[in-house]
Coordinates of C-alpha atoms in Angstrom, one line a residue:
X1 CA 122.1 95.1 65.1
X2 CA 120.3 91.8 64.4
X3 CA 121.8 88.7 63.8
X4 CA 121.9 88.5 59.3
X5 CA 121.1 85.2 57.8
X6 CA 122.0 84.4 54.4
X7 CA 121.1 86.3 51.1
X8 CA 118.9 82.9 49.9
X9 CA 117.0 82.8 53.2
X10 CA 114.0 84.2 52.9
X11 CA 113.6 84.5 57.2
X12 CA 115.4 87.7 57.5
X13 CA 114.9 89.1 60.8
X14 CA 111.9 91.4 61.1
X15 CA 114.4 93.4 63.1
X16 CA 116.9 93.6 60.0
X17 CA 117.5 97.0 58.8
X18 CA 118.1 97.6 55.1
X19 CA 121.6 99.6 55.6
X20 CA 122.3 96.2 57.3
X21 CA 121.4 94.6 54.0
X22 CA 123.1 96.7 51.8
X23 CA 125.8 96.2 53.9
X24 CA 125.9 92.3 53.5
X25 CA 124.9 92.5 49.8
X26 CA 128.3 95.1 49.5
X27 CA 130.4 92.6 50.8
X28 CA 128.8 89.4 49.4
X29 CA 130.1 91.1 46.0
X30 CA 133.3 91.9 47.2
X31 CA 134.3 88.9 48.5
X32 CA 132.2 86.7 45.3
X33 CA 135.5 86.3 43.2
X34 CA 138.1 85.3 46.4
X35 CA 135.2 82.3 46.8
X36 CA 135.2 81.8 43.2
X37 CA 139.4 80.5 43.8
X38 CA 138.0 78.7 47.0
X39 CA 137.7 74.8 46.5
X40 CA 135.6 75.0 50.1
X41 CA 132.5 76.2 48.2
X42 CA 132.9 73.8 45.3
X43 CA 130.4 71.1 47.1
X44 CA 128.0 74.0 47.8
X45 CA 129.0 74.2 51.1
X46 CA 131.7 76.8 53.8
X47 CA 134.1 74.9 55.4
X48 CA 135.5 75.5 58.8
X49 CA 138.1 78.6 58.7
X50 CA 141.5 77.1 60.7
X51 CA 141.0 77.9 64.5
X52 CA 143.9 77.1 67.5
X53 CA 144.8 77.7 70.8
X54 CA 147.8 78.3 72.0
X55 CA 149.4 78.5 75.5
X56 CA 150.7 81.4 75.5
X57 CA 147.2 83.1 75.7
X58 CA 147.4 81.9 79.3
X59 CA 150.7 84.0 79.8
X60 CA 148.6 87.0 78.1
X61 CA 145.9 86.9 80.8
X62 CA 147.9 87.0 83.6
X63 CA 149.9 89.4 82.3
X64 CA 146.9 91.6 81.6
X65 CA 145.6 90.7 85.1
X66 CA 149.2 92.0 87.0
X67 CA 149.0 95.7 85.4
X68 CA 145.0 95.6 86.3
X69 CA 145.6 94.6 90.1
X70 CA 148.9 97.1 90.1
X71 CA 146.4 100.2 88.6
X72 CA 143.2 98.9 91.1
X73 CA 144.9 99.1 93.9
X74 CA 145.6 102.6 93.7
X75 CA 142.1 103.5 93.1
X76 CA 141.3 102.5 97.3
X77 CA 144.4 103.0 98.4
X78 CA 143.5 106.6 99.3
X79 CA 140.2 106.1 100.4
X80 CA 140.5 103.4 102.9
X81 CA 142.9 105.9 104.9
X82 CA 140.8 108.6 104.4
X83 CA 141.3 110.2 108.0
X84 CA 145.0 109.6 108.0
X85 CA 145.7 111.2 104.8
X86 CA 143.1 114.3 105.6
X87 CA 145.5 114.7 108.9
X88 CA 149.4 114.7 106.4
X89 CA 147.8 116.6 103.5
X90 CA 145.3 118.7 106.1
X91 CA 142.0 118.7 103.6
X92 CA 138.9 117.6 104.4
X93 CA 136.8 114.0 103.6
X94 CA 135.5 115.2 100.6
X95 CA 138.4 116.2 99.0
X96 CA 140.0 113.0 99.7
X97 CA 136.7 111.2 97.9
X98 CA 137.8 112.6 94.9
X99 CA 141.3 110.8 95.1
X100 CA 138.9 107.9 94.3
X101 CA 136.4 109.5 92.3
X102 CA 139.2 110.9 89.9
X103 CA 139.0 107.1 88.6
X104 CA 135.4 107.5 87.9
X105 CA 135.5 110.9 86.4
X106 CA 138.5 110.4 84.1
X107 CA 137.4 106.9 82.3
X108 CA 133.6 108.9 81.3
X109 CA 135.6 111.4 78.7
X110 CA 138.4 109.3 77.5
X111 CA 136.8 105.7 76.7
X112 CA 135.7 106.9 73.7
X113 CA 139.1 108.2 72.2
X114 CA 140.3 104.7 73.4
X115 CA 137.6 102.2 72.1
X116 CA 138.7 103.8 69.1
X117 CA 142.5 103.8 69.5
X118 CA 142.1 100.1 70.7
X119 CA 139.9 99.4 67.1
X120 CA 142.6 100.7 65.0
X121 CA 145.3 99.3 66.8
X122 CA 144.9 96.7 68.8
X123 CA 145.6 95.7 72.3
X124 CA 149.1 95.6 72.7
X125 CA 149.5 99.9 71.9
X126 CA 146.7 99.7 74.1
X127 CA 148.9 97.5 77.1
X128 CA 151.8 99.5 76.3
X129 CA 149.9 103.3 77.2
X130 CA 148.1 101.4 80.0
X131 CA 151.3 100.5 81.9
X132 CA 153.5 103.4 80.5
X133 CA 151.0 105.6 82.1
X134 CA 150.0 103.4 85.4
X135 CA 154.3 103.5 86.3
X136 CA 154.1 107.5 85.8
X137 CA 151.7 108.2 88.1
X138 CA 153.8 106.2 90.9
X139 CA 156.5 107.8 90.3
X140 CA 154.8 111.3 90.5
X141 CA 153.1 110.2 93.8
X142 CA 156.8 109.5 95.2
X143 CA 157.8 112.9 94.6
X144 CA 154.2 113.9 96.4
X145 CA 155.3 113.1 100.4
X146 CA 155.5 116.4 101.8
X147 CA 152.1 117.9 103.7
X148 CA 152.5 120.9 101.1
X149 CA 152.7 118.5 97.9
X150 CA 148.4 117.3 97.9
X151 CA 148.5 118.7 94.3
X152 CA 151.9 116.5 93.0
X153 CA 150.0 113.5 94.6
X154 CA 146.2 114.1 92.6
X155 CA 148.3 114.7 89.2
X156 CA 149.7 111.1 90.0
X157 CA 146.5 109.7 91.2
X158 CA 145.4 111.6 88.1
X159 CA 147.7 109.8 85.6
X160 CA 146.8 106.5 87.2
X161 CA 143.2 107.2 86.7
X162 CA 144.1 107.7 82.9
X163 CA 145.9 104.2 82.7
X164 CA 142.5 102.7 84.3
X165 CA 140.5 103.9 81.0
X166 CA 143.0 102.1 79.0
X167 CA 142.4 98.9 81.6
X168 CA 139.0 98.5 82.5
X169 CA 137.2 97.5 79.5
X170 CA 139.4 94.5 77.8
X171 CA 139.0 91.9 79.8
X172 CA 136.2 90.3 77.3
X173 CA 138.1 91.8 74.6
X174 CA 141.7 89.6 75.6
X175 CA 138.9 86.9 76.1
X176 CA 137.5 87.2 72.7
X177 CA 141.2 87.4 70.9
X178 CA 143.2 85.1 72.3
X179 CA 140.1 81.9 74.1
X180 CA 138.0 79.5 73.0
X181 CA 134.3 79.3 73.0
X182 CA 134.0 76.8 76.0
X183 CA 136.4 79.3 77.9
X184 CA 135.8 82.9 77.5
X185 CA 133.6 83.5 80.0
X186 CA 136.5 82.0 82.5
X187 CA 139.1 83.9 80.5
X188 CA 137.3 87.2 81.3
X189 CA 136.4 86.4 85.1
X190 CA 140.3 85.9 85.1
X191 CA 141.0 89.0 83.6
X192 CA 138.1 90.6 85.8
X193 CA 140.1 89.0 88.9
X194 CA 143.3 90.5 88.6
X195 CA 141.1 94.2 88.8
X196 CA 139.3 93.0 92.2
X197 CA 142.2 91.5 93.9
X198 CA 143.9 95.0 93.1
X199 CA 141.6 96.2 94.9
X200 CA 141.5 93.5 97.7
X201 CA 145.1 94.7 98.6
X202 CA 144.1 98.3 98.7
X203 CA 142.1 97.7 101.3
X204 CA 144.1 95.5 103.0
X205 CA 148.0 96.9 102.5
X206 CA 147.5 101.1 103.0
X207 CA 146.2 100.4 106.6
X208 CA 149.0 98.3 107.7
X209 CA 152.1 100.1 105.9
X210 CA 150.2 103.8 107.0
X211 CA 149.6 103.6 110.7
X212 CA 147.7 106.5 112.2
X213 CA 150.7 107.9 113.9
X214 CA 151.1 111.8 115.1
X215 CA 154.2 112.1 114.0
X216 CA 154.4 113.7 110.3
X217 CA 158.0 113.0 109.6
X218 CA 157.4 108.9 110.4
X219 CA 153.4 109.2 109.0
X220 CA 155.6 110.6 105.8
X221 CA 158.2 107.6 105.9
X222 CA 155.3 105.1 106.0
X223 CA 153.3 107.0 103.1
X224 CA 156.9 106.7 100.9
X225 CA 157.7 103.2 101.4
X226 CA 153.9 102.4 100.9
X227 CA 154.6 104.7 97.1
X228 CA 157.6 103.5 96.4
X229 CA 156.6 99.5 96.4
X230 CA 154.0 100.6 94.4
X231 CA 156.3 102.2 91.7
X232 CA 158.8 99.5 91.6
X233 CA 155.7 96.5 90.9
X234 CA 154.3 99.4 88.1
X235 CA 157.7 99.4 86.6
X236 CA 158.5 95.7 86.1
X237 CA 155.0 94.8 84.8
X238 CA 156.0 97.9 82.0
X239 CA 159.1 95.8 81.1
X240 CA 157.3 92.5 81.0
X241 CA 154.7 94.4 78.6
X242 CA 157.5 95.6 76.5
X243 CA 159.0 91.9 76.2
X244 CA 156.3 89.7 76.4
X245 CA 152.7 91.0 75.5
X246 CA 151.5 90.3 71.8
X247 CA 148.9 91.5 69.6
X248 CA 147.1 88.6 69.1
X249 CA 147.7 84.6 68.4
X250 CA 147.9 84.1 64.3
X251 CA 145.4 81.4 64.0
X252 CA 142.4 82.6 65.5
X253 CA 140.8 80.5 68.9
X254 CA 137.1 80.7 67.5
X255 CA 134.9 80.7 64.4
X256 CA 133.7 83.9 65.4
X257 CA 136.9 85.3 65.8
X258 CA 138.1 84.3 62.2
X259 CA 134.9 85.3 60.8
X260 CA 135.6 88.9 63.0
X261 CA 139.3 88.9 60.9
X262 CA 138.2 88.0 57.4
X263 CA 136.3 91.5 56.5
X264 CA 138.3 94.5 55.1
X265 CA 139.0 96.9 58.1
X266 CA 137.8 100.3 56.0
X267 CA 134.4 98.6 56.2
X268 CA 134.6 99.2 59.9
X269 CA 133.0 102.8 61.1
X270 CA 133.5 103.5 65.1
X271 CA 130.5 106.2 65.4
X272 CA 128.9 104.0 63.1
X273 CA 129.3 100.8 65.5
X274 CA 128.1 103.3 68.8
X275 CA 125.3 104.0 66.9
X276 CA 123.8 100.4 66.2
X277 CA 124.8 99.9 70.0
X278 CA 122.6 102.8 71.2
X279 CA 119.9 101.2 69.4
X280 CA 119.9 97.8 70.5
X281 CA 117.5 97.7 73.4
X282 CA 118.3 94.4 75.2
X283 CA 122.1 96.6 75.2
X284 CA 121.1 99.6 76.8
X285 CA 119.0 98.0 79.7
X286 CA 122.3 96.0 80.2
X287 CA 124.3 99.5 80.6
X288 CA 121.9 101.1 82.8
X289 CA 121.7 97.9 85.1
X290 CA 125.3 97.3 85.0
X291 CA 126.2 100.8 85.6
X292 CA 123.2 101.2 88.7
X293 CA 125.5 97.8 90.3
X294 CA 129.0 98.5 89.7
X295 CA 127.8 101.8 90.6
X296 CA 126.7 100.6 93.8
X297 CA 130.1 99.0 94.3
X298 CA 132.3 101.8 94.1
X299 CA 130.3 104.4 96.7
X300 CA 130.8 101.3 99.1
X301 CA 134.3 100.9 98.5
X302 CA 135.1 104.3 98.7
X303 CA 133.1 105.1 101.4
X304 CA 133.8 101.7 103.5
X305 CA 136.4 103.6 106.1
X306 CA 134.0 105.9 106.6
X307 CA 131.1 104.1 107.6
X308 CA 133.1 101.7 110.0
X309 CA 134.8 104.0 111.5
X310 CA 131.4 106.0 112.6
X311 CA 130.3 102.8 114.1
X312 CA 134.0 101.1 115.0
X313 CA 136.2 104.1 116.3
X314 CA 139.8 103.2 115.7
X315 CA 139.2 100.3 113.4
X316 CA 141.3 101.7 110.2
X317 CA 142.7 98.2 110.1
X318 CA 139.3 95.8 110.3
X319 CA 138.0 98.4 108.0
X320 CA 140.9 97.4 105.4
X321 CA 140.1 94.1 106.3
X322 CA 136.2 94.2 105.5
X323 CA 136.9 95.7 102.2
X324 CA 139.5 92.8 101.8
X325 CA 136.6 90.3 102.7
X326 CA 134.0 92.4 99.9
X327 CA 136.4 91.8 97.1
X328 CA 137.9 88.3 97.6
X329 CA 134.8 87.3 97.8
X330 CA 134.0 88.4 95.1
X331 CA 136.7 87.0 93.0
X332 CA 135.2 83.8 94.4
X333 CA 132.0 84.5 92.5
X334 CA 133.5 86.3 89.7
X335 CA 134.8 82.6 89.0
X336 CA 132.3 80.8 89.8
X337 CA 130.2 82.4 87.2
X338 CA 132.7 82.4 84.9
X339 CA 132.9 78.9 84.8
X340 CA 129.0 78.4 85.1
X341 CA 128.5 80.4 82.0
X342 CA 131.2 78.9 80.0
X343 CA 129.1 75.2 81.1
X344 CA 125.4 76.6 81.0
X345 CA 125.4 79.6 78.4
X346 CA 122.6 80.7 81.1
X347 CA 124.2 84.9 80.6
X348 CA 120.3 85.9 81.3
X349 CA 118.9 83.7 84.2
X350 CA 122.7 84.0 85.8
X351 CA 122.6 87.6 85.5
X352 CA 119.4 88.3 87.2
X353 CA 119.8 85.4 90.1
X354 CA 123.3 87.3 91.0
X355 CA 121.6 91.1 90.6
X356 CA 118.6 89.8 92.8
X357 CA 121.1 88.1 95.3
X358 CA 123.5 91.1 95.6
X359 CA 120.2 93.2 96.1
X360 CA 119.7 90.6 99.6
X361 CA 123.2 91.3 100.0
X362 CA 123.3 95.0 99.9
X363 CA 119.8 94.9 102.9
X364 CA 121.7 92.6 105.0
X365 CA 124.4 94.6 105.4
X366 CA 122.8 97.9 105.7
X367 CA 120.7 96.1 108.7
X368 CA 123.6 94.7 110.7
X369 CA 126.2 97.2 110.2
X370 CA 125.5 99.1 113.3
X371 CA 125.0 95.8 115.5
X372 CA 128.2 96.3 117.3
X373 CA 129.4 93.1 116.4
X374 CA 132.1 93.4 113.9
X375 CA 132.2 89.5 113.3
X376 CA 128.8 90.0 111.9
X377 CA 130.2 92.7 110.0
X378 CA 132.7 90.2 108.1
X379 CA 129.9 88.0 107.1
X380 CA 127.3 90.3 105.3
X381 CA 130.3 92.2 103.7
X382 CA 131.3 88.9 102.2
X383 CA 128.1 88.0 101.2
X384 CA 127.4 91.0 99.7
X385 CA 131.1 91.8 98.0
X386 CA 130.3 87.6 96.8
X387 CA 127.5 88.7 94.5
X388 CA 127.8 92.1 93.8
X389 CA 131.4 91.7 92.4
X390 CA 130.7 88.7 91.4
X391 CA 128.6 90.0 88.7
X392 CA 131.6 92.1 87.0
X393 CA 132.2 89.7 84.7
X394 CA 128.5 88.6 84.6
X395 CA 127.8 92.0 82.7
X396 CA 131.1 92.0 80.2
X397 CA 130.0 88.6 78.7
X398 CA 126.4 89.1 78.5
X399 CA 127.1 92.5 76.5
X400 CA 129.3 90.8 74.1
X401 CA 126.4 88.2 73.6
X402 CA 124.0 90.9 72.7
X403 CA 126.1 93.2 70.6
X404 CA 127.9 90.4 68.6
X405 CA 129.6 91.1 66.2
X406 CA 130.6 94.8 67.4
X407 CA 133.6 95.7 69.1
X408 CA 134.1 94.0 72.5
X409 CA 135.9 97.0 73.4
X410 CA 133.4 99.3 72.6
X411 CA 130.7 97.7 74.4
X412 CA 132.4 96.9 77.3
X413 CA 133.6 100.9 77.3
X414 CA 129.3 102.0 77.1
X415 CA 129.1 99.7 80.5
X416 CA 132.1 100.6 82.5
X417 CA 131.4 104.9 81.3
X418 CA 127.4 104.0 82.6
X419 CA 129.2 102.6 85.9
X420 CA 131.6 105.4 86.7
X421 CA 128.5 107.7 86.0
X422 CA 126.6 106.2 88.5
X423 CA 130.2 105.8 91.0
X424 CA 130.1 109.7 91.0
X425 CA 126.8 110.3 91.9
X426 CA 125.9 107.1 94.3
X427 CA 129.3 108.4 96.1
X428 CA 128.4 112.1 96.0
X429 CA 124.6 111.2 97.5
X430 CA 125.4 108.5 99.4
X431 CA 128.4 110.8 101.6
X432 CA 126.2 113.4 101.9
X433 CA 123.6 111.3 103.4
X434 CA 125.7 109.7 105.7
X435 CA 127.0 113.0 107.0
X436 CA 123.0 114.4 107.3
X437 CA 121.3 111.0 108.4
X438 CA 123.7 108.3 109.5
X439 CA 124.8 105.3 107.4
X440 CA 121.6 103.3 107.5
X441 CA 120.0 105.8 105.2
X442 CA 123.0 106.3 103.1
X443 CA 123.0 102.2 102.5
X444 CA 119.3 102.3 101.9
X445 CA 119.8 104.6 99.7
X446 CA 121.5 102.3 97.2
X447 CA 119.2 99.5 98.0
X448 CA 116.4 101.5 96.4
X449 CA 118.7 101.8 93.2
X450 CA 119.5 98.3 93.0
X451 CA 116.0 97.1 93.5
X452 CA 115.3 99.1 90.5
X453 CA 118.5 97.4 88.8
X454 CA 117.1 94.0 89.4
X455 CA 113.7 94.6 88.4
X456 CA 114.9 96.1 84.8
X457 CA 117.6 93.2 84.4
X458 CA 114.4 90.9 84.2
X459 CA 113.1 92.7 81.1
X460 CA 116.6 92.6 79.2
X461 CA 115.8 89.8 75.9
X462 CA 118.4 87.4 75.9
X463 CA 119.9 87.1 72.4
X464 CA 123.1 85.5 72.2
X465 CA 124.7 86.4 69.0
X466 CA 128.2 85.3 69.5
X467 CA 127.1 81.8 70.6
X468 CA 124.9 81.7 67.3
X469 CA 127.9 82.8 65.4
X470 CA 129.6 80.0 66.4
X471 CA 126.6 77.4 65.8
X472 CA 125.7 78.3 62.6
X473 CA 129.7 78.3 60.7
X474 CA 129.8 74.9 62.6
X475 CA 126.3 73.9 61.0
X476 CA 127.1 75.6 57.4
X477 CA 130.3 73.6 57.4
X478 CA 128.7 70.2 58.1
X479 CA 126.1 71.1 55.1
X480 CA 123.4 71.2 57.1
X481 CA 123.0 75.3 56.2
X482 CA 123.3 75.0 51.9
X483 CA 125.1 78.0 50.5
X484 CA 126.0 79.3 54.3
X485 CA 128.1 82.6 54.8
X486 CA 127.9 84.3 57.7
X487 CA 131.7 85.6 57.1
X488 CA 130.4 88.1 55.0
X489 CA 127.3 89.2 57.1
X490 CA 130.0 90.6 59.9
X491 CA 130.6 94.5 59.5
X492 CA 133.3 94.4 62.6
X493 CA 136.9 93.6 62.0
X494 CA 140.4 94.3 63.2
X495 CA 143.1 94.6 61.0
X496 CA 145.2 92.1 59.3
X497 CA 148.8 92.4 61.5
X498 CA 150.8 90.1 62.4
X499 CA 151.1 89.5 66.3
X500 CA 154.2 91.8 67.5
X501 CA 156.3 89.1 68.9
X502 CA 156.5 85.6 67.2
X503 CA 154.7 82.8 68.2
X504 CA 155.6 80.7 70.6

C-alpha cells in the first residue's frame, strides 16, 4: 500500500489504489465533525498530537529480551550435542535435527493465528502465552530424563517451539510501541540481541554441563541439572511478566505511533492487511531475501556439531564454542547497525552491504573449515556469524519502512514464516549433502542461495514510509503542508486500552 497524500493534493501516487481512496475519503468523513471541536485546525493547519518517552520502555526491552534468550537457547541446545543425545535417547542424527527444526516447522502454521491475536490484543497477552508456554515445556523436558522418555522430551521441545512463534516477530513491534524515531532501529537490535545471545549460550552451556560420558545414570544427571536451570530461569521471567510487563506507554513515543492509535479499530481488517502486503513488491523481495539468509543461519547452527566434529573428532566443546563466536558476533553487528540506521536512515544500502558481506563470510568459511587449524576456524565463524546475524535486525526495520502503516507484527511474521521455510529445507539439503559429499559441498551449497539473496536485495525500492510519516505530521504542523492530515490516511490501528499496569 502506497504512501496517501491529502484529499486537496492533486499528486496522488500513481501507485494509489482507489479502495485506498475510498478508504481515506471514509474516514476523512468520519472524523470531519471531531476536527470541527478541534481549535488545532482553526489556523488551517494539524498540530503536533502529544508524543513521550518514558523510562520504563527500557525495562520493557530487556524484559522482552530475557524470555527471548530463555526460549533461544533451547532451540540449539539439542543440536549442538547432537551425538551425545543420539547415544541417551538411542535415535539417529536426523531425528535429533528435528529437535531444532520443530522451531522452524511450528512458527510456519501458527504466526498467522498470532499476528492476529497480537492485533486484537496487544503485546502483553501476547508476553503472557509466550512465557506461560516457554516455562511448560521446561518443565515437561524435566520429566523427559530417562533413555525411554525421547517422546516426553519433543512434546517439551514442542511447547517451547510454540512459545517461539509468540517471540520471534515483536522485536520491531516493542520498538514501534514503546521508542522514539531516533531509536527504534537500536530498540529492535536490542530486542533482536536478547534472541542471539539465547542462542550464544546454547552453544556454549549444553557442551559443558553434558559431557560425553559412557555412563547413562551420570550422562542422565548432567542432562537434568542442565533442564532443570533452564526451568527455574523460564519460571521467574513468567512472574516478572506477570508483575511487570505492560501494554503499552499512554502517551505515544512517535507521530507515527499516535497517528497508528487515533483510527477506529473496526476499520482494521487482518486478511485485508496480508493482502496489501502480498502486493507490495519492494515487501516480498524483502521476505524472500530475508528468509534465503536467516535461512542460511539456522542449517549452520544446527548443523555446526556436525560439521566440526567430521573435521575435529572430539571437539563437542570448541564446537559449542564456534557457535558461541557465530552469534556474539553477531550481536556485535546486530548493534552496530542498529545504531547506524537509527543515524543514517541508510535501511537499503545497509542492507545490501551486510547481505553481500555475509555472502564473503559464508565462502570464507566454507574454504578454511577443513584446514586443520581450528584457530582459523574461530575467525571465519566470527566473521561470518558478524554479518549474517548481524543482519536480523537489518531485515525487521527495513520491512516496517516498506509496509508502513501495517502491522509491525504482521510483517515481521511474513519474514520470520519465509525464514523458517527456508530453515527446513537448507537444513534438510544441506545434511543430506554432507552425509553424501562432505561439508565443502553442503556449505557451497548455501553460498549459491545467498549469492542469489544478495543479488535480489539490490533490486528491492527503498521506500521508507514510516520515516515519511513522521516528516510530513512534523511539516503539516509547522504549516508548511496547508490543510495536512495524514491521521486519517492510516487504515492500521490498535485499540484504545489503557496500558495494564500504571504508569510509572
Amino acid at each position: 500500500m502506497s504512501e496517501k497524500l491529502p484529499l486537496g493534493d492533486t499528486a496522488l501516487d500513481a501507485d494509489q489504489s482507489s479502495p485506498d481512496l475510498e478508504n481515506h475519503v471514509r474516514l476523512e468523513e468520519g472524523n470531519a465533525e471531531q476536527r470541527a471541536d478541534d481549535p488545532s485546525h482553526l489556523d488551517g493547519h494539524e498540530a503536533l498530537r502529544p508524543t513521550r518517552l518514558y523510562k520504563r520502555r527500557w525495562m520493557i526491552v530487556l524484559l522482552f529480551s530475557s524470555y527471548s534468550l530463555c526460549n533461544s537457547f533451547q532451540w540449539i541446545q539439542y543440536g549442538i550435542i547432537n551425538n551425545i543425545f543420539m547415544k541417551f535417547y538411542n535415535v539417529d542424527a536426523f531425528t535429533i535435527d528435528w529437535m531444532s527444526m520443530i522451531y522452524m516447522l511450528t512458527y510456519i502454521p501458527f504466526i498467522f493465528p498470532v499476528t492476529w491475536l497480537l492485533d486484537k490484543k496487544g503485546l502483553r497477552v501476547i508476553a503472557l502465552v509466550a512465557t506461560a508456554l516457554n516455562c511448560t515445556g521446561t518443565w515437561i523436558k524435566v520429566a523427559s530424563v530417562q533413555p525411554n522418555l525421547f517422546a516426553v522430551t519433543f512434546l517439551g521441545q514442542f511447547c517451547c517451539s510454540l512459545a517461539q512463534v509468540f517471540i520471534l516477530g515483536m522485536p520491531s513491534r516493542i520498538a514501534s510501541v514503546w521508542f522514539g524515531s531516533e531509536e527504534v532501529s537500536t530498540a529492535c537490535s536490542i530486542g533482536v540481541f536478547g534472541n542471539q545471545l539465547g542462542i550464544a549460550i546454547g552453544f556454549l552451556v549444553p557442551p559443558i554441563l553434558v559431557p560425553n560420558v559412557e555412563d547413562m545414570d551420570e550422562l542422565a544427571h548432567h542432562i537434568r541439572i542442565m533442564f532443570y536451570i533452564t526451568a527455574g530461569a523460564a519460571t521467574l521471567l513468567f512472574i516478572l511478566v506477570v508483575c511487570v510487563f505492560q501494554e503499552r506507554p499512554k502517551i505515544p513515543p512517535t507521530q507515527a505511533q499516535a497517528t497508528a492509535r487515533s483510527i477506529p479499530p473496526e476499520q482494521y481488517s487482518y486478511m485485508a492487511s496480508i493482502l496489501r502486503l502480498l502486493r507490495n513488491r519492494p515487501f516480498i523481495l524483502l521476505i524472500v531475501t530475508y528468509g534465503l539468509n536467516v535461512g542460511c543461519f539456522y542449517a549452520v547452527g544446527t548443523l555446526l556439531n556436525r560439521m566440526i566434529i567430521e573435521h575435529y573428532p572430539g571437539e563437542e566443546v570448541n564446537a559449542g564454542r564456534i557457535g558461541l563466536t557465530i552469534v556474539i558476533a553477531g550481536m556485535v553487528g546486530s548493534l552496530i547497525c542498529g545504531i547506524w540506521l537509527d543515524k543514517t536512515k541508510t535501511y537499503k544500502q545497509t542492507t545490501l552491504a551486510v547481505y553481500i558481506m555475509a555472502l564473503v563470510g559464508m565462502v570464507v568459511y566454507a574454504a578454511t573449515l577443513d584446514l586443520g587449524h581450528l584457530w582459523v576456524v574461530f575467525i571465519t565463524a566470527g566473521a561470518l556469524g558478524f554479518f549474517m546475524t548481524g543482519y536480523l535486525p537489518l531485515g525487521f526495520e527495513f520491512a516496517v519502512e516498506l509496509t508502513y502503516p501495517e502491522s509491525e507484527g504482521t510483517s515481521s511474521g511474513l519474514l520470520n514464516c519465509s525464514a523458517q521455510v527456508f530453515g527446513i529445507i537448507f537444513t534438510i539439503c544441506q545434511g543430506k549433502i554432507i552425509d553424501s559429499f562432505g561439508t565443502l559441498a553442503g556449505n557451497i551449497f548455501l553460498c549459491v542461495f545467498l549469492l542469489i539473496g544478495a543479488i535480489l536485495t539490490g533490486f528491492i525500492k527503498s521506500d521508507l514510509r514510516r520515516q515519511k510519516a513522521n516528516q510530513m505530521a512534523k511539516a503539516a504542523a509547522a504549516g508548511q503542508i496547508p490543510g495536512q492530515d495524514y491521521g486519517a490516511t492510516t487504515l492500521i490501528s490498535q485499540p484504545e486500552t489503557l496500558p495494564s499496569k500504571p504508569d510509572q
